[in-house]
Short mmCIF file of C-alpha atoms in Angstrom, two decimals:
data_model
loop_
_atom_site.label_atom_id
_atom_site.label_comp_id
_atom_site.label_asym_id
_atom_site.label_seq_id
_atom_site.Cartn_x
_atom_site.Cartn_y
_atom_site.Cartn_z
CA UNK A 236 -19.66 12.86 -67.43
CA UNK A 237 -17.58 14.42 -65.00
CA UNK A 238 -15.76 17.94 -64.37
CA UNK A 239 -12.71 18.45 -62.42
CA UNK A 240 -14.01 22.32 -61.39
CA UNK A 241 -14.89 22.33 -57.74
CA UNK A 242 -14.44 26.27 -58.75
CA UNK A 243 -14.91 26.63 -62.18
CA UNK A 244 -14.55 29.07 -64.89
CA UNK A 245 -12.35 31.49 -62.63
CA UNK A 246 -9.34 29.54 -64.40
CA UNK A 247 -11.04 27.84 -67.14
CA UNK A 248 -9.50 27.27 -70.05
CA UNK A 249 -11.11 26.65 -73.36
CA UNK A 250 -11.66 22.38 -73.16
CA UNK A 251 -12.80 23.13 -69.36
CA UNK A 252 -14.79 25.62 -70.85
CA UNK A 253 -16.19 23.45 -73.43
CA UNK A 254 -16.53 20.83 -71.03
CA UNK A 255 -18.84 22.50 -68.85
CA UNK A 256 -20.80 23.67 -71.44
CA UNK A 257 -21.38 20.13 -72.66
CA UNK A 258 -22.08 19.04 -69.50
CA UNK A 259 -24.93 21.02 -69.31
CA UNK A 260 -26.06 21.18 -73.15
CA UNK A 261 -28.80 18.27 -73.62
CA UNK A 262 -27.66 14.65 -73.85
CA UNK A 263 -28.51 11.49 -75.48
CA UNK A 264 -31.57 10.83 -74.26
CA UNK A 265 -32.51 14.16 -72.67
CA UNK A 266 -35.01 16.84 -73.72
CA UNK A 267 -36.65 14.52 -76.14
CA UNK A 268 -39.68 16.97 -76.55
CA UNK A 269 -37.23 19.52 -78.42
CA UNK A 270 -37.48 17.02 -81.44
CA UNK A 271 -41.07 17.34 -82.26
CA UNK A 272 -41.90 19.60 -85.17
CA UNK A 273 -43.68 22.23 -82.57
CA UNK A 274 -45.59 25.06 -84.85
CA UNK A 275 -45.81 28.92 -83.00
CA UNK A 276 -49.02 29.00 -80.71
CA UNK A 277 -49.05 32.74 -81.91
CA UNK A 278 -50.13 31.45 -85.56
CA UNK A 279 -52.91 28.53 -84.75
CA UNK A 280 -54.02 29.18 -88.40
CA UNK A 281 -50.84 28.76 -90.26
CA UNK A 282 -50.54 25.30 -87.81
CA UNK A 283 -53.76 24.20 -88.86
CA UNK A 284 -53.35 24.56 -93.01
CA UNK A 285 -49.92 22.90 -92.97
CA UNK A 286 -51.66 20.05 -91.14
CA UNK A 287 -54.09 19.93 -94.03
CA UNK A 288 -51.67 20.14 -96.29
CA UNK A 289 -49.39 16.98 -94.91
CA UNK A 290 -52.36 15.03 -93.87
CA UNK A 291 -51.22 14.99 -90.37
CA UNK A 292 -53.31 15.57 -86.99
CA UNK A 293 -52.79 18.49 -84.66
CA UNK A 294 -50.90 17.77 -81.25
CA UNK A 295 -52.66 20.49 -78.56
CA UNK A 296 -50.60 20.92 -75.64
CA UNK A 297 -52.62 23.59 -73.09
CA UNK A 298 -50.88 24.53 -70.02
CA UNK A 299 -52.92 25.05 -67.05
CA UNK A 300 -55.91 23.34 -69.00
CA UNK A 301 -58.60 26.12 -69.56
CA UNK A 302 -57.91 27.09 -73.59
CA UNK A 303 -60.09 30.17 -73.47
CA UNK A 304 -59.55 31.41 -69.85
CA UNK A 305 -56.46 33.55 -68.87
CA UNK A 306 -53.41 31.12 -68.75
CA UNK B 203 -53.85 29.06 -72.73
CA UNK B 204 -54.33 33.27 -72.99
CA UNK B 205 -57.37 34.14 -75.22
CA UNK B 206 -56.04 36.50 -77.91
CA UNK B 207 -53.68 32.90 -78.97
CA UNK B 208 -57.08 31.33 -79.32
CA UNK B 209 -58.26 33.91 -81.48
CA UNK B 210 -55.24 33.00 -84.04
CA UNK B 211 -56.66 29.89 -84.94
CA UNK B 212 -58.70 31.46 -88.52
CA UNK B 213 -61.95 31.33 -86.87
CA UNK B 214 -62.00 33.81 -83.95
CA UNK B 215 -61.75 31.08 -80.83
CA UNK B 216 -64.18 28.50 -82.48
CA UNK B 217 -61.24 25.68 -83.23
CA UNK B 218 -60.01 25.64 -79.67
CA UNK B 219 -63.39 25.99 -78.40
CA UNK B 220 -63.86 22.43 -79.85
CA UNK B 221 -61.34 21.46 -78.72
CA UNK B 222 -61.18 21.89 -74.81
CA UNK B 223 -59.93 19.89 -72.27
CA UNK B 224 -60.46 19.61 -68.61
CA UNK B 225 -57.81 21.55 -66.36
CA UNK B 226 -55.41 19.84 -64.65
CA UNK B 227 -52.04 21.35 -65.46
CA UNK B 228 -50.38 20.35 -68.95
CA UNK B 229 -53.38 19.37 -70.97
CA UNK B 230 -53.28 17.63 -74.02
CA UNK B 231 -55.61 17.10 -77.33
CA UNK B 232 -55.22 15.55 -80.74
CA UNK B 233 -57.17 16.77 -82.86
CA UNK B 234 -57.69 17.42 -87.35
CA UNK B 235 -57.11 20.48 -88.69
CA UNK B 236 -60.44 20.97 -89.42
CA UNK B 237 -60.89 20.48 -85.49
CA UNK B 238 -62.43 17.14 -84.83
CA UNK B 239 -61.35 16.47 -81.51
CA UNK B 240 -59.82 12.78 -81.32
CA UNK B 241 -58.62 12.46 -77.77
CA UNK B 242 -57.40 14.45 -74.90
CA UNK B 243 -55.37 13.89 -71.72
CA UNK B 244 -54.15 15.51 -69.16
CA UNK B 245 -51.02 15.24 -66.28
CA UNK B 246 -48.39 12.82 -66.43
CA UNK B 247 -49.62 10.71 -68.18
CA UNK B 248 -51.79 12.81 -70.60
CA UNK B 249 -49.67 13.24 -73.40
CA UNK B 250 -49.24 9.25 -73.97
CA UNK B 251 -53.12 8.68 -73.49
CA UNK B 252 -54.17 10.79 -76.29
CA UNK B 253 -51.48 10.24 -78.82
CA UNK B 254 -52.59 6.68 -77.93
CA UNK B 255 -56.32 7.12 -78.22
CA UNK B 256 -56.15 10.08 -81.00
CA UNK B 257 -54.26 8.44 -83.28
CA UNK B 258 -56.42 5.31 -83.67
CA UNK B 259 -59.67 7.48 -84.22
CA UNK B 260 -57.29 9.09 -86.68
CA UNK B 261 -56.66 5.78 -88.10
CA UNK B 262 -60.47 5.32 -88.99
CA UNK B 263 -61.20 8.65 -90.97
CA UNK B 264 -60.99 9.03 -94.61
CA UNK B 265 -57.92 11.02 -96.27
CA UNK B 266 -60.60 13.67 -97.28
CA UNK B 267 -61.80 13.54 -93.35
CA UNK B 268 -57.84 13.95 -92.44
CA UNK B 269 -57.45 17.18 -94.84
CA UNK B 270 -60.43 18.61 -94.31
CA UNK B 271 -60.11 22.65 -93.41
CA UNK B 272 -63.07 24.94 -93.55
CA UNK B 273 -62.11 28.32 -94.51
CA UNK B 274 -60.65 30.95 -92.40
CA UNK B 275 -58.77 34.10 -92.11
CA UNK B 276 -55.42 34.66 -90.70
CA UNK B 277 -55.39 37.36 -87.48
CA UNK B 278 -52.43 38.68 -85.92
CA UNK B 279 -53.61 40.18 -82.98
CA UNK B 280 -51.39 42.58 -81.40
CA UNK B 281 -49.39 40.56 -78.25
CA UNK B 282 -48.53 38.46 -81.22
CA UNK B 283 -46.18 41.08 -82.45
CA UNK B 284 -44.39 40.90 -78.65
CA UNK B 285 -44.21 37.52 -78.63
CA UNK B 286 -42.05 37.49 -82.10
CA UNK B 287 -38.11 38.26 -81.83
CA UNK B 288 -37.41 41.70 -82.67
CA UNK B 289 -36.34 42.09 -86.43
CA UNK B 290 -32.61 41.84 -87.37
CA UNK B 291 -31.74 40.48 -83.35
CA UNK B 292 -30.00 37.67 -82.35
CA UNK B 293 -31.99 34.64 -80.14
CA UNK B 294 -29.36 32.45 -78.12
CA UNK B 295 -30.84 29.47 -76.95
CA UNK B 296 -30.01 28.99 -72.32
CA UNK B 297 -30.35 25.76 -70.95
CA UNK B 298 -30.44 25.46 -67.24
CA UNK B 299 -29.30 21.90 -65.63
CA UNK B 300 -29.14 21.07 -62.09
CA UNK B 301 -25.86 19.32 -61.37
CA UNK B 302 -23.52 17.41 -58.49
CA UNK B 303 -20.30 17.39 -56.81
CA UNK B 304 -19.63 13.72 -56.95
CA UNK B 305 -17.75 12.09 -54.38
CA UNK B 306 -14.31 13.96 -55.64
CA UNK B 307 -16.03 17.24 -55.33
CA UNK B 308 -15.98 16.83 -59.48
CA UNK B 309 -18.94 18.62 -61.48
CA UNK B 310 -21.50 16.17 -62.68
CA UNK B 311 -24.61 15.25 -63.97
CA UNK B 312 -27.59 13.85 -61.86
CA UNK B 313 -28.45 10.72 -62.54
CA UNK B 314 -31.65 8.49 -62.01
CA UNK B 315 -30.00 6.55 -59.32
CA UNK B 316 -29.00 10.10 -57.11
CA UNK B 317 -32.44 11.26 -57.31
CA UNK B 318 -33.44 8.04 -55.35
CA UNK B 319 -32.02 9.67 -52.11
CA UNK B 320 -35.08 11.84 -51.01
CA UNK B 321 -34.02 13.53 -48.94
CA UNK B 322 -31.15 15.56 -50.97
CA UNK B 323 -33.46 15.01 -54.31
CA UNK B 324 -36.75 15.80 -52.27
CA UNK B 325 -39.70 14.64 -54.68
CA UNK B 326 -37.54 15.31 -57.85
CA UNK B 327 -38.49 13.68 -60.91
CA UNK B 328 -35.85 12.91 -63.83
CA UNK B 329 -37.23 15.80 -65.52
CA UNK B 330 -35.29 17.78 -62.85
CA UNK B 331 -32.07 16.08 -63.79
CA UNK B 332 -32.36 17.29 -67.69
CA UNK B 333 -31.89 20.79 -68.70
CA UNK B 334 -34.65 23.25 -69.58
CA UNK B 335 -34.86 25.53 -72.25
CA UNK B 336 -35.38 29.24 -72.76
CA UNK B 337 -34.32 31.62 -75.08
CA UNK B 338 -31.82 35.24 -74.02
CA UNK B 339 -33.43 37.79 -77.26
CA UNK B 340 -31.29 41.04 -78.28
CA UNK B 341 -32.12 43.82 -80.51
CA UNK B 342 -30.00 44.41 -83.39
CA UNK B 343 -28.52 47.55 -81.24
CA UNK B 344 -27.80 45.71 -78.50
CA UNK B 345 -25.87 43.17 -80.60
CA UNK B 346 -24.14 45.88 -82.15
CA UNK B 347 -23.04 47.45 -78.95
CA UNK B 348 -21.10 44.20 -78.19
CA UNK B 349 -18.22 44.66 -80.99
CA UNK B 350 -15.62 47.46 -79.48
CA UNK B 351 -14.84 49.96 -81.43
CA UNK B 352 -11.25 50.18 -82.41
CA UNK B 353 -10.72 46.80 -81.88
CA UNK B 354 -7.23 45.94 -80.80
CA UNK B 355 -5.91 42.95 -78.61
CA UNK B 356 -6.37 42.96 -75.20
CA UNK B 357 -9.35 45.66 -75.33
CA UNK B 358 -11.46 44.81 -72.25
CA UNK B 359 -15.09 46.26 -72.55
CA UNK B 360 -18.03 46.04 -70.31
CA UNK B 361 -20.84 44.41 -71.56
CA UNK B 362 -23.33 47.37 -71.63
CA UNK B 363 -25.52 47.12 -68.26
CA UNK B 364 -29.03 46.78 -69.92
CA UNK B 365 -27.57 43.28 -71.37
CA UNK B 366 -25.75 42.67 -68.01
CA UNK B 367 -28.75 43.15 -65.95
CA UNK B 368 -31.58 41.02 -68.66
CA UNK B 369 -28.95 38.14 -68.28
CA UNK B 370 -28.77 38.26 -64.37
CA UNK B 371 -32.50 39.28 -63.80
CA UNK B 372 -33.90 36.69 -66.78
CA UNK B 373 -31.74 34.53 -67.77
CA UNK B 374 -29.41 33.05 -64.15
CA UNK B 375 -32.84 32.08 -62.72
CA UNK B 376 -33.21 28.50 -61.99
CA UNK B 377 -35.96 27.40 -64.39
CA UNK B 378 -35.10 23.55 -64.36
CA UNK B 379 -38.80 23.17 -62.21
CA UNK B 380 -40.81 24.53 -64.01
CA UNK B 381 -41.89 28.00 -64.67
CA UNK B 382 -38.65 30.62 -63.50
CA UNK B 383 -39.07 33.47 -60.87
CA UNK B 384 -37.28 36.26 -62.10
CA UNK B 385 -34.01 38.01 -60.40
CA UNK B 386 -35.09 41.73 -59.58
CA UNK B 387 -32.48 44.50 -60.32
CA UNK B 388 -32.26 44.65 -56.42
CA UNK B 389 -31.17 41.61 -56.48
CA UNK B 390 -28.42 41.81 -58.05
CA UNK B 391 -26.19 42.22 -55.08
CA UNK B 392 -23.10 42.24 -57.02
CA UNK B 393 -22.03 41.84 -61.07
CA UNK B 394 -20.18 42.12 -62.98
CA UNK B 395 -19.76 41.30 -67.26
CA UNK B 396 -16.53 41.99 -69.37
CA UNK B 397 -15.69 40.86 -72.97
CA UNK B 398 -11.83 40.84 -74.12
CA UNK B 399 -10.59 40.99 -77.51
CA UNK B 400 -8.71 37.95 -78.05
CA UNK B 401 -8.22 38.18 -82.14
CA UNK B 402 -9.47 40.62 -84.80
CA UNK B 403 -9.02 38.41 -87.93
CA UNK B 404 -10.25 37.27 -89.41
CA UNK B 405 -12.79 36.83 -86.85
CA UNK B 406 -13.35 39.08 -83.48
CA UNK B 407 -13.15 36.74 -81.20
CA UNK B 408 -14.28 38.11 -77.51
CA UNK B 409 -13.33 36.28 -74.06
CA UNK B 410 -16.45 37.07 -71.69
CA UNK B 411 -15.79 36.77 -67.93
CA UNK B 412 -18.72 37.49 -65.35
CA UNK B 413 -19.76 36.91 -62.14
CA UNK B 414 -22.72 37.98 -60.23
CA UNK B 415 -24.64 37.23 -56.67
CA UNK B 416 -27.76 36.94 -57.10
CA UNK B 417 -29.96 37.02 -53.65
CA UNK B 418 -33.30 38.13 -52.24
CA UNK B 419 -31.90 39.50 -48.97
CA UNK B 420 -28.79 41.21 -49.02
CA UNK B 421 -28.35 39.19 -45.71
CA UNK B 422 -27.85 35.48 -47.59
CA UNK B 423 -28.71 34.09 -44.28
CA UNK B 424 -32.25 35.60 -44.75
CA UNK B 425 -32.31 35.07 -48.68
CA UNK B 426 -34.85 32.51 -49.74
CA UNK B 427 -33.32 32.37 -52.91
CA UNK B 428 -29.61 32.72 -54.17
CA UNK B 429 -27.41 31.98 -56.62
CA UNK B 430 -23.67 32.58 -56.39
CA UNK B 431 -22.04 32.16 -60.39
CA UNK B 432 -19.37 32.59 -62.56
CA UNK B 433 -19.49 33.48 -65.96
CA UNK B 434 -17.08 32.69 -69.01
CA UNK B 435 -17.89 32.64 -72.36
CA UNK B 436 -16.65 32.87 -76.10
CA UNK B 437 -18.09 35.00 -78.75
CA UNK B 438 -16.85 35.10 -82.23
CA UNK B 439 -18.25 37.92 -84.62
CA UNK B 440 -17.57 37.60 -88.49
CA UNK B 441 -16.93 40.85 -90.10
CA UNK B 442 -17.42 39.83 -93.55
CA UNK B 443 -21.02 38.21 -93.22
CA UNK B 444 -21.51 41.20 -90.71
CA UNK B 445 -23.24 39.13 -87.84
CA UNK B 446 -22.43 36.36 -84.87
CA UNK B 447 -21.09 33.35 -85.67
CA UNK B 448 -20.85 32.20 -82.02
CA UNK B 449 -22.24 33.26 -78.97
CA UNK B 450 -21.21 30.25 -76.37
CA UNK B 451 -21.60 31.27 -72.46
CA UNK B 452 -20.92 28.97 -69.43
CA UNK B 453 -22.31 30.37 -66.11
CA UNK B 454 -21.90 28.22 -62.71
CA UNK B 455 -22.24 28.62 -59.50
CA UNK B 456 -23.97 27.41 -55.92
CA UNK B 457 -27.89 27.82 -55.99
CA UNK B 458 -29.94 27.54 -53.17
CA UNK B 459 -33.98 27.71 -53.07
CA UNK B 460 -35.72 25.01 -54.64
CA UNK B 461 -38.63 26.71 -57.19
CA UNK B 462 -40.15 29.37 -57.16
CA UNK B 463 -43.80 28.75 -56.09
CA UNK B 464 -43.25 28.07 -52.18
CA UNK B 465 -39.85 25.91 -52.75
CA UNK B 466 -40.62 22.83 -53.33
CA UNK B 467 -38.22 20.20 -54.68
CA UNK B 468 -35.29 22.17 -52.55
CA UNK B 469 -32.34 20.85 -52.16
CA UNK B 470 -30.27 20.81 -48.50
CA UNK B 471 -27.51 23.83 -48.51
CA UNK B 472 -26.37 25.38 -51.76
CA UNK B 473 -25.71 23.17 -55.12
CA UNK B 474 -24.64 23.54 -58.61
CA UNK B 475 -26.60 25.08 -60.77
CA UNK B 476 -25.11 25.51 -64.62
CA UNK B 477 -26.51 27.65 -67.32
CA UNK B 478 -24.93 27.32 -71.38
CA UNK B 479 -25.84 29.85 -73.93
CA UNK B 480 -25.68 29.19 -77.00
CA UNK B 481 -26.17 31.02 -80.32
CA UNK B 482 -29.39 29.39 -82.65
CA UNK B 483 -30.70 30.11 -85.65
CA UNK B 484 -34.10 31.00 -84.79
CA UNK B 485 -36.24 29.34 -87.27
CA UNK B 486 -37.95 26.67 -85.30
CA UNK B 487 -40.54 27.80 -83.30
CA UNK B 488 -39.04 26.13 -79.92
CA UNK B 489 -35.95 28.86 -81.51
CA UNK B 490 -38.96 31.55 -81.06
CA UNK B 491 -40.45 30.86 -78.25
CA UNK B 492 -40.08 33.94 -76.29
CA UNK B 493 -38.31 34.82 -73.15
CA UNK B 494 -41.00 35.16 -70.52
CA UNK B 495 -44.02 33.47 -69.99
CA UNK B 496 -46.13 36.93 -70.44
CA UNK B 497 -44.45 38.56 -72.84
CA UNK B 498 -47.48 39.51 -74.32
CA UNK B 499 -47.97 42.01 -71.58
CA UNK B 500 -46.71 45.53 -73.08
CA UNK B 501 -45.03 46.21 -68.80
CA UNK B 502 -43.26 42.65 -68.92
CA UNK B 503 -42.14 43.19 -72.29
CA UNK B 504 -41.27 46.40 -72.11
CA UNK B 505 -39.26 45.61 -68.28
CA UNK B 506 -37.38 42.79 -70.46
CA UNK B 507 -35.76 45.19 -72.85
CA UNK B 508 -35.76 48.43 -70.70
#
């Protein structure tokens, strides 16, 4: 996918517009993690009885490892 | 992860207690509800190893093993309520891409083959070449204080400055390595943010034009970190269900800085940098996720909506 703007937008009109914007939006293939049925971090609880509920396991993802220390 | 998350989990820390993993940047765990851990991993390959590993312990346990959940008791402690969008606002989704000139000087993706040349890709994975996420959030006031009043053709506003400024500060930052710096207001060494009535039924529709330079030296010679953009954008506002129906930005410009803990993964000279808004519905929780990575703290929150 390619974009004829070396100096875009200034002129754009609305497919150029659109253009760009699909350019950047996700493609096939990309962001692949956005399709997971992530549950709010702020509400372990809630996670943790719909889990129950389907039968399903609980995916953790911690970043910067330590759960209970400050990030 | 921050404590007072931990302490969501219906048992005051105790689930995610079980369920710890040895640092090492992105950690992950699979675990039951009831919070028999199954597997963890951790870095690049983490993820896959205890999916992998989890799920076959998971295969061995009993449906009443898999649905298992001692009792416990919802808490909501208070970051929790800055971490939720405010009530009646609107979330628009960003996502920030690095992109190319190709050999025409055309905009383009970057593809698995460009990031082979080291030295203008320096230690780029593909990740870098995909866009990342993050969410712009407005109060229903702010929203409101979009639509001109006395709408007729050709009205130009500008786009209040507390709006102008989160979106130059927040939301033009290059976040496609991994957690974004922030713009400060200083550094907004020019900007500007207009919206134009194009049609008042039976939609307002609103043309936005911007442009802003971003820098942190007002000497760009001496600026470790820039970014040079355009802005242009359509927003369409439906009167009769009273709310946005579209809310579609395109900002890009020349970047320059690589990320921002030290600047690694930089590339040579300036290069494109593109950032689309776009409006969502906000009821996914990647929809919620909220702007900053502390916006828990009552000063970052507060800075983000000052």
């Amino acid at each position: 996918m390619t974009l004829g703007l070396a100096s875009p937008l200034a002129q754009a009109r609305d497919d150029d517009f659109a253009a760009l914007q699909r350019m950047i939006l996700p493609g096939k293939g990309d962001s692949r993690w956005l399709g997971v049925a992530w549950q709010p971090a702020s509400n372990i609880w809630a996670a943790r009885q719909k889990a129950a509920r389907e039968g399903k396991p609980i995916f953790l993802w911690y970043m910067a490892g330590e759960p209970l220390g400050p990030c | 992860m921050l404590s007072w998350l931990a302490k969501t989990d219906g048992v005051a820390g105790a689930f995610i207690k079980a369920n710890r993993h040895p640092s090492g940047g992105n950690c992950f765990v699979l675990t039951t509800p009831g919070g028999k851990k199954l597997a963890g991993g951790n870095g690049p390959q983490g993820a896959e190893h205890a999916l992998k590993l989890g799920f076959e312990q998971w295969q061995k346990l009993s449906e009443a093993e898999r649905k298992n959940l001692p009792p416990g008791q919802e808490i909501q402690p208070p970051e929790a309520k800055r971490c939720a969008p405010p009530p009646g606002g609107l979330i628009v989704a960003t996502y920030v891409r690095n992109l190319k000139r190709d050999a025409d000087g055309k905009l383009a993706r970057i593809t698995r083959d460009d990031i082979k040349d080291r030295k203008r890709y320096p230690d780029w994975s593909m990740v870098y070449t995909e866009p990342a996420r993050f969410n712009l959030w407005l109060t229903e006031t702010e929203w409101k204080s979009l639509l001109p009043a006395g709408a007729d053709r050709g009205k130009v506003i500008e786009v209040p400055e507390p709006i102008r400024r989160r979106i130059f500060c927040y939301h033009l930052a290059d976040g496609t390595y991994g957690l974004p710096g922030h713009w400060q207001p200083a550094h907004i060494r020019s900007g500007t943010m207009s919206l134009t009535v194009e049609e008042t039924s039976p939609l307002l529709r609103l043309r936005l034009r911007g442009a802003a330079l971003l820098a942190t030296d007002a000497d760009l010679a001496k600026a470790h970190h820039g970014y040079d953009v355009k802005l242009d954008g359509l927003l369409e506002y439906d009167p009769a269900k009273k709310r946005f129906t579209r809310f579609d930005i395109a900002a890009i410009g020349d970047c320059w800085g690589g990320d921002w803990e030290g600047g690694r993964f930089k590339r040579p000279g300036r290069a494109p940098l593109g950032v689309a808004f776009q409006l969502v519905p906000g009821n996914s929780a990647v929809d919620r996720v909220p702007p900053l990575v502390h916006m828990d703290r009552k000063q970052v929150y507060d800075a983000y909506f000052r």
